[in-house]
Amino acid sequence: MDLKRLDAFAKGIIFEAGKRIRESFTYDLEVETKSNANDLVTNIDRETELFFIEQIHAFDPSHKIIGEEGMGERPDSLAGVVWIIDPIDGTMNFVKQHRHFMITVGIYIDGIGKLGYIFDVMREDLFYAIAGEGAWYNDSPMRKLQPLKIEEAVIGINASWVTPNPKINHEKLIELIRTVRGTRSYGSAAMEIAFVVSGKLDGYISMRLAPWDIAGGIIIAQEVGAIATNLEGNGFDLMQSDTFIIANPSIHQLILENYIEQK
Ligand code: IPD
Ligand code: CA
Ligand code: CA
Protein backbone atom coordinates (compact mmCIF):
# COMPACT_ATOMS: atom_id res chain seq x y z
CA MET A 1 0.00 0.00 0.00
CA ASP A 2 1.39 3.39 -1.06
CA LEU A 3 0.63 5.45 2.07
CA LYS A 4 1.92 8.71 0.56
CA ARG A 5 -0.52 8.38 -2.35
CA LEU A 6 -3.38 7.45 0.00
CA ASP A 7 -2.50 10.44 2.24
CA ALA A 8 -2.53 12.86 -0.70
CA PHE A 9 -5.90 11.50 -1.84
CA ALA A 10 -7.39 11.65 1.68
CA LYS A 11 -6.24 15.25 2.20
CA GLY A 12 -7.65 16.25 -1.18
CA ILE A 13 -11.14 14.93 -0.41
CA ILE A 14 -11.11 16.31 3.15
CA PHE A 15 -10.29 19.82 1.84
CA GLU A 16 -12.92 19.47 -0.89
CA ALA A 17 -15.57 18.26 1.58
CA GLY A 18 -14.74 21.22 3.85
CA LYS A 19 -15.11 23.66 0.93
CA ARG A 20 -18.50 22.19 0.03
CA ILE A 21 -19.69 22.53 3.64
CA ARG A 22 -18.51 26.16 3.89
CA GLU A 23 -20.18 27.04 0.59
CA SER A 24 -23.55 25.47 1.29
CA PHE A 25 -24.49 25.38 4.94
CA THR A 26 -25.60 28.92 5.66
CA TYR A 27 -28.54 28.70 3.24
CA ASP A 28 -29.17 24.98 2.89
CA LEU A 29 -29.41 23.52 6.40
CA GLU A 30 -32.15 21.05 7.46
CA VAL A 31 -31.82 19.94 11.09
CA GLU A 32 -33.31 16.72 12.52
CA THR A 33 -32.87 14.87 15.81
CA LYS A 34 -31.67 11.26 16.11
CA SER A 35 -31.59 9.22 19.37
CA ASN A 36 -32.70 12.18 21.53
CA ALA A 37 -33.49 15.90 21.30
CA ASN A 38 -29.81 16.84 21.73
CA ASP A 39 -28.52 14.37 19.13
CA LEU A 40 -28.64 16.42 15.93
CA VAL A 41 -28.06 15.52 12.30
CA THR A 42 -28.38 17.66 9.19
CA ASN A 43 -28.64 17.09 5.46
CA ILE A 44 -25.03 18.34 5.26
CA ASP A 45 -23.77 15.56 7.59
CA ARG A 46 -25.36 13.02 5.26
CA GLU A 47 -24.30 14.73 2.01
CA THR A 48 -20.72 15.00 3.27
CA GLU A 49 -20.59 11.31 4.22
CA LEU A 50 -22.00 10.38 0.79
CA PHE A 51 -19.37 12.58 -0.91
CA PHE A 52 -16.61 10.67 0.93
CA ILE A 53 -18.11 7.29 0.02
CA GLU A 54 -18.40 8.14 -3.69
CA GLN A 55 -14.87 9.55 -3.86
CA ILE A 56 -13.30 6.64 -1.94
CA HIS A 57 -15.06 4.00 -4.02
CA ALA A 58 -13.98 5.74 -7.22
CA PHE A 59 -10.38 5.73 -5.90
CA ASP A 60 -10.48 2.05 -4.89
CA PRO A 61 -13.70 0.02 -4.69
CA SER A 62 -12.12 -2.48 -2.28
CA HIS A 63 -11.84 0.14 0.50
CA LYS A 64 -14.62 -0.09 3.11
CA ILE A 65 -16.22 2.74 5.07
CA ILE A 66 -17.60 3.00 8.60
CA GLY A 67 -19.36 6.38 8.74
CA GLU A 68 -21.44 7.84 11.54
CA GLU A 69 -24.47 8.32 9.29
CA GLY A 70 -24.38 4.64 8.27
CA MET A 71 -24.12 5.19 4.51
CA GLY A 72 -20.96 3.11 4.05
CA GLU A 73 -20.67 -0.68 4.24
CA ARG A 74 -20.16 -0.68 8.01
CA PRO A 75 -18.05 -3.89 7.87
CA ASP A 76 -18.09 -5.92 11.09
CA SER A 77 -14.31 -6.22 11.17
CA LEU A 78 -11.32 -4.02 10.28
CA ALA A 79 -9.95 -6.49 7.69
CA GLY A 80 -8.55 -4.78 4.57
CA VAL A 81 -8.52 -0.99 4.15
CA VAL A 82 -11.22 0.60 6.31
CA TRP A 83 -11.97 4.33 6.52
CA ILE A 84 -13.69 5.41 9.77
CA ILE A 85 -15.33 8.78 9.15
CA ASP A 86 -17.25 11.37 11.12
CA PRO A 87 -18.39 13.80 8.38
CA ILE A 88 -19.16 16.50 10.96
CA ASP A 89 -18.04 16.13 14.57
CA GLY A 90 -19.68 18.79 16.71
CA THR A 91 -22.99 19.00 14.85
CA MET A 92 -24.52 21.13 17.61
CA ASN A 93 -21.71 23.67 17.17
CA PHE A 94 -22.22 23.46 13.41
CA VAL A 95 -25.95 24.23 13.70
CA LYS A 96 -25.80 26.75 16.54
CA GLN A 97 -22.44 28.46 16.21
CA HIS A 98 -21.39 27.91 12.60
CA ARG A 99 -17.86 27.11 13.84
CA HIS A 100 -15.91 24.64 15.98
CA PHE A 101 -16.87 21.54 13.99
CA MET A 102 -14.47 19.01 12.46
CA ILE A 103 -14.26 16.44 9.71
CA THR A 104 -12.35 13.51 11.15
CA VAL A 105 -11.06 10.41 9.37
CA GLY A 106 -8.96 7.40 10.39
CA ILE A 107 -7.65 4.95 7.78
CA TYR A 108 -6.91 1.45 9.08
CA ILE A 109 -5.23 -1.42 7.26
CA ASP A 110 -6.06 -4.82 8.78
CA GLY A 111 -6.89 -3.10 12.06
CA ILE A 112 -3.69 -1.02 12.26
CA GLY A 113 -4.16 2.78 12.24
CA LYS A 114 -2.13 4.23 9.35
CA LEU A 115 -3.45 7.73 8.56
CA GLY A 116 -5.37 10.07 10.90
CA TYR A 117 -6.97 13.46 10.17
CA ILE A 118 -8.88 16.11 12.13
CA PHE A 119 -9.88 19.11 10.00
CA ASP A 120 -11.36 22.28 11.48
CA VAL A 121 -13.65 23.21 8.61
CA MET A 122 -14.08 26.94 9.29
CA ARG A 123 -10.48 27.67 10.30
CA GLU A 124 -9.15 25.37 7.56
CA ASP A 125 -6.73 23.88 10.09
CA LEU A 126 -5.55 20.31 9.57
CA PHE A 127 -4.09 18.07 12.27
CA TYR A 128 -2.84 14.79 10.77
CA ALA A 129 -0.44 11.89 11.12
CA ILE A 130 1.16 9.15 9.08
CA ALA A 131 1.86 6.18 11.38
CA GLY A 132 5.57 5.85 12.09
CA GLU A 133 6.44 9.06 10.23
CA GLY A 134 5.09 11.78 12.49
CA ALA A 135 2.27 14.25 12.95
CA TRP A 136 1.69 17.69 11.50
CA TYR A 137 -0.40 20.77 12.19
CA ASN A 138 -0.90 22.18 8.70
CA ASP A 139 2.68 22.27 7.35
CA SER A 140 4.47 22.25 10.73
CA PRO A 141 5.64 19.02 12.39
CA MET A 142 4.05 18.48 15.81
CA ARG A 143 6.36 18.00 18.77
CA LYS A 144 6.28 15.07 21.18
CA LEU A 145 4.27 16.09 24.25
CA GLN A 146 6.42 17.43 27.09
CA PRO A 147 5.92 16.23 30.71
CA LEU A 148 3.93 18.44 33.07
CA LYS A 149 2.45 18.35 36.57
CA ILE A 150 -1.26 17.75 37.11
CA GLU A 151 -1.50 21.22 38.71
CA GLU A 152 -0.35 22.74 35.39
CA ALA A 153 -2.82 20.80 33.24
CA VAL A 154 -5.80 22.14 31.30
CA ILE A 155 -8.43 19.42 30.83
CA GLY A 156 -11.33 19.12 28.41
CA ILE A 157 -14.49 17.78 30.03
CA ASN A 158 -18.21 18.18 29.52
CA ALA A 159 -19.91 19.86 32.51
CA SER A 160 -22.62 17.19 32.63
CA TRP A 161 -20.13 14.67 34.12
CA VAL A 162 -19.44 17.02 37.03
CA THR A 163 -23.09 16.98 38.14
CA PRO A 164 -24.74 13.89 39.71
CA ASN A 165 -25.09 11.29 36.97
CA PRO A 166 -25.51 7.50 36.71
CA LYS A 167 -22.13 6.75 35.10
CA ILE A 168 -19.29 8.30 37.08
CA ASN A 169 -18.57 9.61 40.60
CA HIS A 170 -18.84 13.35 39.97
CA GLU A 171 -17.30 14.22 43.38
CA LYS A 172 -14.00 12.72 42.21
CA LEU A 173 -14.16 14.75 39.02
CA ILE A 174 -14.78 17.89 41.08
CA GLU A 175 -11.52 17.06 42.92
CA LEU A 176 -9.79 16.82 39.54
CA ILE A 177 -11.19 20.18 38.48
CA ARG A 178 -9.99 21.76 41.75
CA THR A 179 -6.52 20.29 41.21
CA VAL A 180 -5.85 21.25 37.59
CA ARG A 181 -5.09 24.73 36.26
CA GLY A 182 -8.26 24.95 34.19
CA THR A 183 -10.96 23.15 32.25
CA ARG A 184 -12.50 23.67 28.82
CA SER A 185 -15.47 22.21 26.98
CA TYR A 186 -15.54 22.66 23.21
CA GLY A 187 -18.45 20.43 22.10
CA SER A 188 -16.46 18.45 19.54
CA ALA A 189 -14.59 15.37 20.72
CA ALA A 190 -12.35 15.47 17.65
CA MET A 191 -11.45 19.11 18.33
CA GLU A 192 -10.60 18.31 21.95
CA ILE A 193 -8.44 15.37 20.81
CA ALA A 194 -6.72 17.65 18.24
CA PHE A 195 -5.99 20.07 21.07
CA VAL A 196 -4.52 17.34 23.30
CA VAL A 197 -2.20 16.01 20.59
CA SER A 198 -0.99 19.52 19.83
CA GLY A 199 -0.54 20.49 23.51
CA LYS A 200 -3.38 23.05 23.62
CA LEU A 201 -5.11 20.82 26.18
CA ASP A 202 -3.40 18.22 28.39
CA GLY A 203 -6.28 15.78 28.66
CA TYR A 204 -9.85 15.11 27.55
CA ILE A 205 -12.34 12.74 29.21
CA SER A 206 -15.68 11.45 27.94
CA MET A 207 -18.10 8.84 29.26
CA ARG A 208 -19.23 7.75 25.80
CA LEU A 209 -17.67 8.14 22.39
CA ALA A 210 -18.17 6.27 19.15
CA PRO A 211 -15.37 4.86 16.94
CA TRP A 212 -15.75 7.70 14.38
CA ASP A 213 -15.24 10.36 17.09
CA ILE A 214 -11.74 9.09 17.86
CA ALA A 215 -10.50 6.89 14.98
CA GLY A 216 -8.44 9.64 13.34
CA GLY A 217 -7.30 11.23 16.59
CA ILE A 218 -5.82 8.11 18.16
CA ILE A 219 -3.50 7.66 15.17
CA ILE A 220 -2.21 11.22 15.67
CA ALA A 221 -1.92 10.53 19.42
CA GLN A 222 0.56 7.70 18.85
CA GLU A 223 2.90 9.96 16.91
CA VAL A 224 3.15 12.62 19.64
CA GLY A 225 3.13 10.27 22.65
CA ALA A 226 -0.38 11.09 23.91
CA ILE A 227 -2.02 8.12 25.66
CA ALA A 228 -5.57 7.22 24.58
CA THR A 229 -7.54 4.48 26.38
CA ASN A 230 -10.97 3.77 27.79
CA LEU A 231 -11.54 4.64 31.45
CA GLU A 232 -10.41 1.14 32.49
CA GLY A 233 -7.05 1.95 30.94
CA ASN A 234 -7.52 -0.46 28.00
CA GLY A 235 -7.34 0.24 24.27
CA PHE A 236 -10.55 1.54 22.67
CA ASP A 237 -12.44 -1.16 20.70
CA LEU A 238 -13.15 0.46 17.32
CA MET A 239 -16.19 -1.77 16.70
CA GLN A 240 -18.26 -0.22 19.53
CA SER A 241 -18.82 2.87 21.71
CA ASP A 242 -16.85 3.16 24.93
CA THR A 243 -15.59 5.53 27.62
CA PHE A 244 -12.52 7.54 26.61
CA ILE A 245 -9.55 9.44 27.95
CA ILE A 246 -6.66 10.96 26.04
CA ALA A 247 -3.92 12.71 27.97
CA ASN A 248 -0.33 13.79 28.17
CA PRO A 249 1.63 10.65 29.21
CA SER A 250 2.76 12.26 32.47
CA ILE A 251 -0.82 12.56 33.80
CA HIS A 252 -2.87 9.82 32.07
CA GLN A 253 -2.39 7.09 34.71
CA LEU A 254 -2.53 9.56 37.57
CA ILE A 255 -5.97 10.79 36.45
CA LEU A 256 -7.28 7.24 36.04
CA GLU A 257 -6.02 6.13 39.46
CA ASN A 258 -7.01 9.18 41.50
CA TYR A 259 -10.00 10.84 39.90
CA ILE A 260 -12.00 8.29 37.88
CA GLU A 261 -14.52 6.06 39.65
CA GLN A 262 -17.14 4.58 37.35
CA LYS A 263 -20.44 3.39 38.81
C1 IPD B 1 -20.48 14.46 19.38
C2 IPD B 1 -19.43 15.48 19.77
C3 IPD B 1 -19.54 15.82 21.24
C4 IPD B 1 -19.42 14.57 22.11
C5 IPD B 1 -20.50 13.57 21.69
C6 IPD B 1 -20.34 13.23 20.21
P1 IPD B 1 -21.40 14.58 16.84
O1 IPD B 1 -20.35 14.10 18.01
O2 IPD B 1 -18.13 15.00 19.52
O3 IPD B 1 -18.52 16.71 21.64
O4 IPD B 1 -19.62 14.93 23.46
O5 IPD B 1 -20.34 12.40 22.45
O6 IPD B 1 -21.35 12.30 19.84
O7 IPD B 1 -22.71 13.93 17.15
O8 IPD B 1 -21.45 16.05 16.87
O9 IPD B 1 -20.75 13.99 15.63
CA1 CA C 1 -19.01 12.74 16.50
CA1 CA D 1 -21.09 13.48 13.51
PDB file of C-alpha atoms and ligand atoms in Angstrom, residues 34 39-41 45 49 68-69 85-91 102 212-213, ligand 3:
ATOM      1  CA  LYS A  34     -31.670  11.260  16.114  1.00  0.00           C
ATOM      2  CA  ASP A  39     -28.524  14.367  19.127  1.00  0.00           C
ATOM      3  CA  LEU A  40     -28.635  16.424  15.930  1.00  0.00           C
ATOM      4  CA  VAL A  41     -28.060  15.519  12.304  1.00  0.00           C
ATOM      5  CA  ASP A  45     -23.766  15.564   7.591  1.00  0.00           C
ATOM      6  CA  GLU A  49     -20.592  11.315   4.217  1.00  0.00           C
ATOM      7  CA  GLU A  68     -21.445   7.839  11.535  1.00  0.00           C
ATOM      8  CA  GLU A  69     -24.471   8.319   9.291  1.00  0.00           C
ATOM      9  CA  ILE A  85     -15.333   8.782   9.153  1.00  0.00           C
ATOM     10  CA  ASP A  86     -17.255  11.374  11.117  1.00  0.00           C
ATOM     11  CA  PRO A  87     -18.386  13.798   8.385  1.00  0.00           C
ATOM     12  CA  ILE A  88     -19.161  16.500  10.960  1.00  0.00           C
ATOM     13  CA  ASP A  89     -18.038  16.132  14.570  1.00  0.00           C
ATOM     14  CA  GLY A  90     -19.680  18.795  16.706  1.00  0.00           C
ATOM     15  CA  THR A  91     -22.987  18.998  14.847  1.00  0.00           C
ATOM     16  CA  MET A 102     -14.472  19.008  12.457  1.00  0.00           C
ATOM     17  CA  TRP A 212     -15.750   7.700  14.376  1.00  0.00           C
ATOM     18  CA  ASP A 213     -15.237  10.356  17.091  1.00  0.00           C
TER      19      ASP A 213
HETATM   20 CA    CA B   3     -21.093  13.480  13.511  1.00  0.00          CA
END
